[in-house]
PDB file of C-alpha atoms in Angstrom:
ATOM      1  CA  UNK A   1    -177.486 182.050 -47.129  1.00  0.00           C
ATOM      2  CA  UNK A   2    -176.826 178.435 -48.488  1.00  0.00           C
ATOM      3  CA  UNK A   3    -178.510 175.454 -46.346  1.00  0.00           C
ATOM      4  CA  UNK A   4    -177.115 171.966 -46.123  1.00  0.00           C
ATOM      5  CA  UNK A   5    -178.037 168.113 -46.247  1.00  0.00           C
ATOM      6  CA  UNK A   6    -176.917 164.583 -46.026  1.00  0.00           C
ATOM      7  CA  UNK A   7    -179.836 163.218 -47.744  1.00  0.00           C
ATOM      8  CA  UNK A   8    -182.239 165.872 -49.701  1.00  0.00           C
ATOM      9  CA  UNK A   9    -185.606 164.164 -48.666  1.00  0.00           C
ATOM     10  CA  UNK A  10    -187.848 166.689 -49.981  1.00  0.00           C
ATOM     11  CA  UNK A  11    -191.695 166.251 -49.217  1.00  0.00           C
ATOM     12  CA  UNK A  12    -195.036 168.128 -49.066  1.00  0.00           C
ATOM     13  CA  UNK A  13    -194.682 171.772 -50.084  1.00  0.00           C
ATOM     14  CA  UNK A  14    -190.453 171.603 -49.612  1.00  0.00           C
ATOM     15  CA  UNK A  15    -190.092 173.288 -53.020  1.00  0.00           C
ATOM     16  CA  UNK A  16    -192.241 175.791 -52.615  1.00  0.00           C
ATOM     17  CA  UNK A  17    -190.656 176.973 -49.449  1.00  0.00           C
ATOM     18  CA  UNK A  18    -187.262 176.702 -51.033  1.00  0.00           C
ATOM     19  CA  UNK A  19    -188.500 178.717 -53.888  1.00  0.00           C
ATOM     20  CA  UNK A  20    -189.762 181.458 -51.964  1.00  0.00           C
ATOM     21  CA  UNK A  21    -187.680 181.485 -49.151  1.00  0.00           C
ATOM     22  CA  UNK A  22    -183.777 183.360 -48.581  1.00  0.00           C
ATOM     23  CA  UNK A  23    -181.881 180.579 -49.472  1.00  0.00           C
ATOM     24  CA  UNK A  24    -179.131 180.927 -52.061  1.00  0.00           C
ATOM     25  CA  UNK A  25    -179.023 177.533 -52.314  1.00  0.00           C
ATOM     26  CA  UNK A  26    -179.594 174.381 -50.671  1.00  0.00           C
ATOM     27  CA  UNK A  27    -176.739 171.461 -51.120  1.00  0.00           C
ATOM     28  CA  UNK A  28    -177.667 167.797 -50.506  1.00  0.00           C
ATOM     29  CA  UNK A  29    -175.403 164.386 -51.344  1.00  0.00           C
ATOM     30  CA  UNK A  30    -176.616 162.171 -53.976  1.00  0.00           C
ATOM     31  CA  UNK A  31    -177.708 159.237 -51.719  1.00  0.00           C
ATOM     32  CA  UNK A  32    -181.270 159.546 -52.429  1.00  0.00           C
ATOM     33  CA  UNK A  33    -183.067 160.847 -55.600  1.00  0.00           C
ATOM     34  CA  UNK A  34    -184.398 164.614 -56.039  1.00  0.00           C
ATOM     35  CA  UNK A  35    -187.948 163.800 -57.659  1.00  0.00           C
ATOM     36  CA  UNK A  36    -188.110 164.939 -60.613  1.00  0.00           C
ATOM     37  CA  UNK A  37    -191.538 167.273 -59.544  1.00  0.00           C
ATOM     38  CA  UNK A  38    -188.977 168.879 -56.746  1.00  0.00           C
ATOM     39  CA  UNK A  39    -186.382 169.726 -59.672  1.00  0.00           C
ATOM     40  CA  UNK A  40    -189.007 171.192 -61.946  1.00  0.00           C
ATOM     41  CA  UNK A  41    -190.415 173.780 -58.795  1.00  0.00           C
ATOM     42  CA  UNK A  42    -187.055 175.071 -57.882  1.00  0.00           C
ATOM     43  CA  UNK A  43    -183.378 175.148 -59.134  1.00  0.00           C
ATOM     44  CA  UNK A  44    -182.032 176.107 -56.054  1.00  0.00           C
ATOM     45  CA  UNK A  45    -181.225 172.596 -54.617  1.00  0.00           C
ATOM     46  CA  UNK A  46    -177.969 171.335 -55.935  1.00  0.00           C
ATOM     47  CA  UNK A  47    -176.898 168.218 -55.109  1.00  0.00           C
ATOM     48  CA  UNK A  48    -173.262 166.486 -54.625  1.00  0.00           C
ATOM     49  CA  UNK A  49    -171.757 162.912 -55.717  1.00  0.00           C
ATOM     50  CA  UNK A  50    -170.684 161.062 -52.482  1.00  0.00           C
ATOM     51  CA  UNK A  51    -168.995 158.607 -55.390  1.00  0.00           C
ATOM     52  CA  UNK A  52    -164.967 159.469 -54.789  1.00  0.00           C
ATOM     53  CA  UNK A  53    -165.984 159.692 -50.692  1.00  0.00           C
ATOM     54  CA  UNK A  54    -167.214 156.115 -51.287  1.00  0.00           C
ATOM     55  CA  UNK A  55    -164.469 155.254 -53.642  1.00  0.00           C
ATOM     56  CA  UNK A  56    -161.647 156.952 -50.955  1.00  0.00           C
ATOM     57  CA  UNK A  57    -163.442 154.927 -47.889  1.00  0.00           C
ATOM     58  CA  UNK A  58    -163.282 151.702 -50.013  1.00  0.00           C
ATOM     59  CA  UNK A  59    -159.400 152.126 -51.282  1.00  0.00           C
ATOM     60  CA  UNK A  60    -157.981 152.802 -47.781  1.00  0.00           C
ATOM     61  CA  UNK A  61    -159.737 149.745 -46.339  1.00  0.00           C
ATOM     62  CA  UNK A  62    -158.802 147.755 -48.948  1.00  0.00           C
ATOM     63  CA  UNK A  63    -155.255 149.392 -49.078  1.00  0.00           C
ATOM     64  CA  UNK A  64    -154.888 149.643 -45.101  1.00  0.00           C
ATOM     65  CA  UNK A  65    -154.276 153.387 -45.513  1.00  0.00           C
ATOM     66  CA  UNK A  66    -155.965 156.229 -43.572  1.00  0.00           C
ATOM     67  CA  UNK A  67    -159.904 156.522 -44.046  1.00  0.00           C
ATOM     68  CA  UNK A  68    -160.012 159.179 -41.558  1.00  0.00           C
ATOM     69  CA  UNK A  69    -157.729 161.401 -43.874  1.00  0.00           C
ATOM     70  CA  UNK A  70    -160.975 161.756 -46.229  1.00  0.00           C
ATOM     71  CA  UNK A  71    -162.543 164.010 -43.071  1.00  0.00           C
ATOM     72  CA  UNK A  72    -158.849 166.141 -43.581  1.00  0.00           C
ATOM     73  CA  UNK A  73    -160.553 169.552 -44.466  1.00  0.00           C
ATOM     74  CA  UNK A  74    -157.834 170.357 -47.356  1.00  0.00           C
ATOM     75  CA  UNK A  75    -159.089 167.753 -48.955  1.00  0.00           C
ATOM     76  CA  UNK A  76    -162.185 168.434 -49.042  1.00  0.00           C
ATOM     77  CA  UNK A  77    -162.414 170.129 -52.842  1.00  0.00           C
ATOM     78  CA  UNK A  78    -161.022 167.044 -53.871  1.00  0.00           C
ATOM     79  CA  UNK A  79    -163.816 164.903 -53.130  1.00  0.00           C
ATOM     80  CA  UNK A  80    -166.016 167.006 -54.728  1.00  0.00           C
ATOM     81  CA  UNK A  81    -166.974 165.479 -58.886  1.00  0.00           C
TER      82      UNK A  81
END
């Protein structure tokens, strides 16, 4: 069972319960910061660069192409660093 997240905002006894519980893995975006006493409890949370999302979003606005096509899901592996 994997579990994911926009923005891994883990608080309290999060890690814990990750640790212990089902989960394969949990998968967040890089937007905000894993602390680094949440990393040392559990290596189950794994988190994802947003950076070539961003960088997509940014080129087709500037370009005047498609931004929508970054939501096409065969391209989702390559937005993935």
């Amino acid at each position: 069972v994997f579990a994911f997240a926009t923005h891994g905002l883990f608080s309290g006894p999060a890690a814990d319960r990750i640790e212990q519980c089902v989960l394969e893995e949990v998968i967040v975006s890089n937007t905000v910061p894993i602390r680094p006493d949440i990393a040392e409890k559990t290596r189950k949370i794994r988190q994802l660069s947003v950076g070539k999302l961003v960088e997509g979003a940014i080129r087709g606005i500037h370009c005047g192409t498609s931004v929508s096509a970054l939501f096409d899901g065969n391209m989702g592996s390559d937005l993935i660093a």
